[in-house]
Amino acid sequence: MKYTLRLWALGFIGMSLISTAWGGHHIVQKMHVDPIQIQGQNRPATDVTREMWIEAERMATYDPDQNMSMIVRLDEGKILFVRHAEKVFHSESLPLQMPPDMQKMMAMFQFKTDLQRTGNRKQINGWNCEEIVMTLQGFMNMNVTLWCTGDISLPFASYYKMAAEMASLTPAVREMLQKMQALGNLFPVRQEMTGTVMGVSTRTTVDVVTAEEMDIPAERFAVPEGFREEKLDFHKLLSNQ
């Protein structure tokens, strides 16, 4: 059970991440998770603000809940995991390869994705959106309502490739991203996810607050000075220890 919520978080990052010549985009999301009960323990509701910086061959995310950044550098063929509290980072070549014992364990955490366009449309924060209903069945049994817009211009081909690298620990998320990509150049600006993860009932909402086109400073895609490199331990990464 210790991996469940971390895998769920990685999956949600992959879902939230959904070529031109501009500098890049900075996207800010607010994520709310309702109170949950796990193994007899109550966990209070949480609210976090997550950020993404996206360019044609570089993408970075920062998750304050885990105090961790993930950075994909297609231009350098690597992915970086940066653990800010410990001032530690892990650098791995792309594509990311899991050891055999992790591959066997991850086979347990599979789900199937179904997507349906409803035809419903509305405006959210000034963006023209259409409704897409996603159903996940497997170790996660979820109903997800997505309001997606084509008003935000991203380098979608590169974006989906980089998002898949970030979600490489969860093969089912890669399949989900492929199905999202098949819908066209759409980005989810509002999501509501309800259901169960290995028997734990949960409800999560994510809203895009801003999506700004900007020149992104190079340091957003680099390890901060003074951080030391350590060999990646997949078990430690997933359990956030």
Short mmCIF file of C-alpha atoms in Angstrom, two decimals:
data_model
loop_
_atom_site.label_atom_id
_atom_site.label_comp_id
_atom_site.label_asym_id
_atom_site.label_seq_id
_atom_site.Cartn_x
_atom_site.Cartn_y
_atom_site.Cartn_z
CA MET A 1 0.00 0.00 0.00
CA LYS A 2 2.93 2.37 0.56
CA TYR A 3 3.39 2.82 -3.22
CA THR A 4 -0.29 3.32 -4.03
CA LEU A 5 -0.70 7.05 -3.48
CA ARG A 6 2.68 7.83 -5.04
CA LEU A 7 1.76 5.86 -8.17
CA TRP A 8 -1.61 7.60 -8.21
CA ALA A 9 0.16 10.96 -8.00
CA LEU A 10 2.50 10.05 -10.86
CA GLY A 11 -0.49 8.94 -12.88
CA PHE A 12 -2.29 12.18 -12.21
CA ILE A 13 0.75 14.16 -13.22
CA GLY A 14 0.77 12.24 -16.46
CA MET A 15 -2.89 13.03 -17.00
CA SER A 16 -2.37 16.69 -16.22
CA LEU A 17 0.48 16.97 -18.64
CA ILE A 18 -1.45 16.49 -21.77
CA SER A 19 6.46 22.50 -33.07
CA THR A 20 6.48 26.03 -32.75
CA ALA A 21 9.25 28.63 -32.35
CA TRP A 22 8.21 30.49 -29.19
CA GLY A 23 10.14 30.26 -25.92
CA GLY A 24 7.73 28.15 -23.89
CA HIS A 25 4.74 27.97 -21.56
CA HIS A 26 4.39 28.25 -17.80
CA ILE A 27 1.28 26.48 -16.49
CA VAL A 28 -0.02 26.76 -12.92
CA GLN A 29 -2.56 24.26 -11.57
CA LYS A 30 -4.43 24.08 -8.28
CA MET A 31 -5.09 20.55 -7.05
CA HIS A 32 -7.57 19.62 -4.28
CA VAL A 33 -7.83 16.15 -2.73
CA ASP A 34 -10.79 15.38 -0.46
CA PRO A 35 -10.16 13.72 2.95
CA ILE A 36 -9.37 10.01 2.65
CA GLN A 37 -9.11 7.04 5.00
CA ILE A 38 -6.26 4.56 4.57
CA GLN A 39 -5.82 1.51 6.78
CA GLY A 40 -7.91 3.05 9.55
CA GLN A 41 -6.12 6.40 9.45
CA ASN A 42 -7.79 9.63 8.39
CA ARG A 43 -5.88 11.97 6.11
CA PRO A 44 -7.18 15.54 5.88
CA ALA A 45 -8.03 17.31 2.66
CA THR A 46 -5.05 18.79 0.85
CA ASP A 47 -4.65 21.73 -1.51
CA VAL A 48 -1.47 22.22 -3.51
CA THR A 49 -0.32 24.41 -6.39
CA ARG A 50 1.67 22.64 -9.07
CA GLU A 51 3.71 24.22 -11.85
CA MET A 52 4.90 23.10 -15.27
CA TRP A 53 7.38 24.69 -17.65
CA ILE A 54 7.21 23.38 -21.23
CA GLU A 55 9.42 23.94 -24.26
CA ALA A 56 9.83 21.94 -27.45
CA GLU A 57 12.52 19.61 -26.02
CA ARG A 58 12.48 20.39 -22.30
CA MET A 59 9.82 20.06 -19.62
CA ALA A 60 9.91 20.47 -15.84
CA THR A 61 7.29 19.95 -13.15
CA TYR A 62 7.38 20.90 -9.49
CA ASP A 63 5.20 19.08 -6.95
CA PRO A 64 5.21 20.90 -3.57
CA ASP A 65 3.38 18.01 -1.88
CA GLN A 66 6.39 15.76 -2.57
CA ASN A 67 8.86 18.69 -2.72
CA MET A 68 10.23 17.11 -5.88
CA SER A 69 10.91 18.25 -9.43
CA MET A 70 10.99 16.07 -12.53
CA ILE A 71 12.87 17.42 -15.55
CA VAL A 72 12.86 15.83 -19.01
CA ARG A 73 15.65 16.88 -21.35
CA LEU A 74 15.05 15.40 -24.79
CA ASP A 75 17.91 17.58 -26.02
CA GLU A 76 20.28 15.73 -23.67
CA GLY A 77 18.52 12.34 -23.62
CA LYS A 78 17.94 12.24 -19.86
CA ILE A 79 15.40 12.60 -17.06
CA LEU A 80 16.21 14.19 -13.71
CA PHE A 81 14.50 13.63 -10.36
CA VAL A 82 15.31 16.45 -7.93
CA ARG A 83 14.56 15.99 -4.22
CA HIS A 84 14.75 19.51 -2.83
CA ALA A 85 14.57 18.82 0.91
CA GLU A 86 17.60 16.50 0.77
CA LYS A 87 19.39 18.57 -1.93
CA VAL A 88 19.78 15.36 -3.93
CA PHE A 89 19.18 14.55 -7.59
CA HIS A 90 19.08 11.43 -9.75
CA SER A 91 19.98 11.48 -13.45
CA GLU A 92 18.91 8.66 -15.77
CA SER A 93 19.25 8.13 -19.51
CA LEU A 94 16.15 7.98 -21.69
CA PRO A 95 14.24 5.81 -22.10
CA LEU A 96 14.09 5.11 -18.36
CA GLN A 97 14.76 1.43 -17.60
CA MET A 98 13.40 -0.17 -14.44
CA PRO A 99 15.20 -3.11 -12.81
CA PRO A 100 13.50 -6.53 -13.25
CA ASP A 101 12.08 -6.65 -9.71
CA MET A 102 10.40 -3.26 -10.22
CA GLN A 103 8.99 -4.32 -13.59
CA LYS A 104 7.42 -7.35 -11.91
CA MET A 105 5.92 -5.22 -9.13
CA MET A 106 4.61 -2.58 -11.52
CA ALA A 107 2.72 -5.26 -13.44
CA MET A 108 0.28 -5.24 -10.50
CA PHE A 109 -0.57 -1.56 -11.01
CA GLN A 110 -2.36 -1.70 -14.35
CA PHE A 111 -5.59 -0.17 -15.59
CA LYS A 112 -7.46 0.29 -18.84
CA THR A 113 -8.55 3.67 -20.18
CA ASP A 114 -11.71 4.51 -22.11
CA LEU A 115 -12.39 8.02 -23.47
CA GLN A 116 -15.67 9.39 -24.76
CA ARG A 117 -16.54 12.81 -26.18
CA THR A 118 -19.93 13.94 -24.81
CA GLY A 119 -20.53 16.86 -27.17
CA ASN A 120 -21.02 19.23 -24.23
CA ARG A 121 -19.24 22.58 -24.41
CA LYS A 122 -18.75 25.60 -22.15
CA GLN A 123 -16.31 28.36 -21.31
CA ILE A 124 -13.98 28.02 -18.32
CA ASN A 125 -11.79 30.99 -17.32
CA GLY A 126 -12.15 32.39 -20.83
CA TRP A 127 -11.16 29.13 -22.59
CA ASN A 128 -13.57 27.38 -24.96
CA CYS A 129 -13.83 23.82 -23.67
CA GLU A 130 -15.38 20.51 -24.59
CA GLU A 131 -16.26 17.72 -22.14
CA ILE A 132 -14.49 14.37 -22.30
CA VAL A 133 -15.36 11.52 -19.95
CA MET A 134 -12.58 9.13 -19.01
CA THR A 135 -13.11 5.76 -17.32
CA LEU A 136 -10.21 3.92 -15.67
CA GLN A 137 -10.59 0.27 -14.67
CA GLY A 138 -8.02 -1.85 -12.87
CA PHE A 139 -6.04 -1.11 -9.71
CA MET A 140 -7.65 2.33 -10.09
CA ASN A 141 -11.38 2.42 -10.78
CA MET A 142 -12.09 6.02 -11.62
CA ASN A 143 -14.54 8.24 -13.42
CA VAL A 144 -12.84 11.39 -14.70
CA THR A 145 -14.57 14.43 -16.18
CA LEU A 146 -12.20 16.49 -18.32
CA TRP A 147 -12.91 19.94 -19.75
CA CYS A 148 -10.35 20.38 -22.52
CA THR A 149 -9.50 23.36 -24.68
CA GLY A 150 -7.75 23.92 -27.97
CA ASP A 151 -7.12 27.57 -27.06
CA ILE A 152 -3.74 26.84 -25.42
CA SER A 153 -1.01 26.34 -28.02
CA LEU A 154 1.65 23.85 -26.93
CA PRO A 155 4.26 21.80 -28.86
CA PHE A 156 1.92 18.83 -28.47
CA ALA A 157 4.02 16.15 -30.21
CA SER A 158 7.02 16.86 -27.99
CA TYR A 159 4.80 17.44 -24.96
CA TYR A 160 3.22 14.00 -25.15
CA LYS A 161 6.61 12.38 -25.69
CA MET A 162 8.01 14.11 -22.59
CA ALA A 163 4.89 13.37 -20.54
CA ALA A 164 5.27 9.69 -21.44
CA GLU A 165 8.86 9.77 -20.18
CA MET A 166 7.68 11.25 -16.87
CA ALA A 167 5.05 8.52 -16.61
CA SER A 168 7.40 5.72 -17.64
CA LEU A 169 7.15 4.13 -14.17
CA THR A 170 3.48 3.44 -14.88
CA PRO A 171 2.97 1.82 -18.33
CA ALA A 172 -0.82 2.18 -18.06
CA VAL A 173 -0.41 5.96 -17.96
CA ARG A 174 1.53 5.85 -21.24
CA GLU A 175 -1.45 4.11 -22.83
CA MET A 176 -3.77 6.74 -21.37
CA LEU A 177 -1.60 9.53 -22.81
CA GLN A 178 -1.67 7.91 -26.25
CA LYS A 179 -5.46 7.90 -26.18
CA MET A 180 -5.51 11.53 -25.07
CA GLN A 181 -3.16 12.48 -27.90
CA ALA A 182 -5.47 10.80 -30.42
CA LEU A 183 -8.19 13.34 -29.48
CA GLY A 184 -6.14 16.14 -31.05
CA ASN A 185 -4.40 19.23 -29.70
CA LEU A 186 -6.42 19.58 -26.51
CA PHE A 187 -5.31 20.51 -23.01
CA PRO A 188 -7.36 19.76 -19.85
CA VAL A 189 -8.08 22.94 -17.88
CA ARG A 190 -10.48 21.33 -15.39
CA GLN A 191 -10.55 17.76 -14.11
CA GLU A 192 -12.66 15.94 -11.54
CA MET A 193 -11.58 12.42 -10.62
CA THR A 194 -13.73 10.22 -8.35
CA GLY A 195 -13.56 6.54 -7.49
CA THR A 196 -11.31 4.09 -5.69
CA VAL A 197 -7.59 3.28 -5.69
CA MET A 198 -7.10 -0.27 -4.35
CA GLY A 199 -10.28 0.10 -2.29
CA VAL A 200 -9.56 3.64 -1.04
CA SER A 201 -12.30 6.10 -1.99
CA THR A 202 -11.03 9.41 -3.29
CA ARG A 203 -12.03 12.59 -5.09
CA THR A 204 -9.54 14.96 -6.70
CA THR A 205 -10.02 18.14 -8.70
CA VAL A 206 -7.44 20.04 -10.75
CA ASP A 207 -7.92 23.49 -12.28
CA VAL A 208 -5.53 25.41 -14.51
CA VAL A 209 -5.10 28.87 -13.01
CA THR A 210 -2.81 30.37 -15.65
CA ALA A 211 -1.19 29.25 -18.89
CA GLU A 212 1.28 31.89 -19.99
CA GLU A 213 3.52 32.01 -23.04
CA MET A 214 6.96 33.16 -21.94
CA ASP A 215 10.73 32.82 -22.30
CA ILE A 216 11.66 30.28 -19.62
CA PRO A 217 14.94 30.77 -17.70
CA ALA A 218 17.44 27.96 -18.38
CA GLU A 219 17.74 27.18 -14.64
CA ARG A 220 14.18 25.81 -14.64
CA PHE A 221 15.52 22.82 -16.58
CA ALA A 222 18.70 22.34 -14.52
CA VAL A 223 19.64 20.95 -11.10
CA PRO A 224 20.17 23.73 -8.51
CA GLU A 225 23.76 24.43 -7.53
CA GLY A 226 25.06 22.53 -4.52
CA PHE A 227 22.84 19.45 -4.99
CA ARG A 228 24.65 16.10 -4.90
CA GLU A 229 23.97 13.22 -7.28
CA GLU A 230 22.87 9.82 -5.97
CA LYS A 231 22.08 6.56 -7.74
CA LEU A 232 18.36 6.24 -8.35
CA ASP A 233 16.57 3.84 -5.99
CA PHE A 234 13.15 3.17 -7.55
CA HIS A 235 11.65 1.83 -4.31
CA LYS A 236 12.76 4.94 -2.43
CA LEU A 237 11.46 7.23 -5.16
CA LEU A 238 7.99 5.68 -5.21
CA SER A 239 7.66 5.55 -1.43
CA ASN A 240 9.03 9.13 -1.20
CA GLN A 241 11.52 8.22 1.53
#
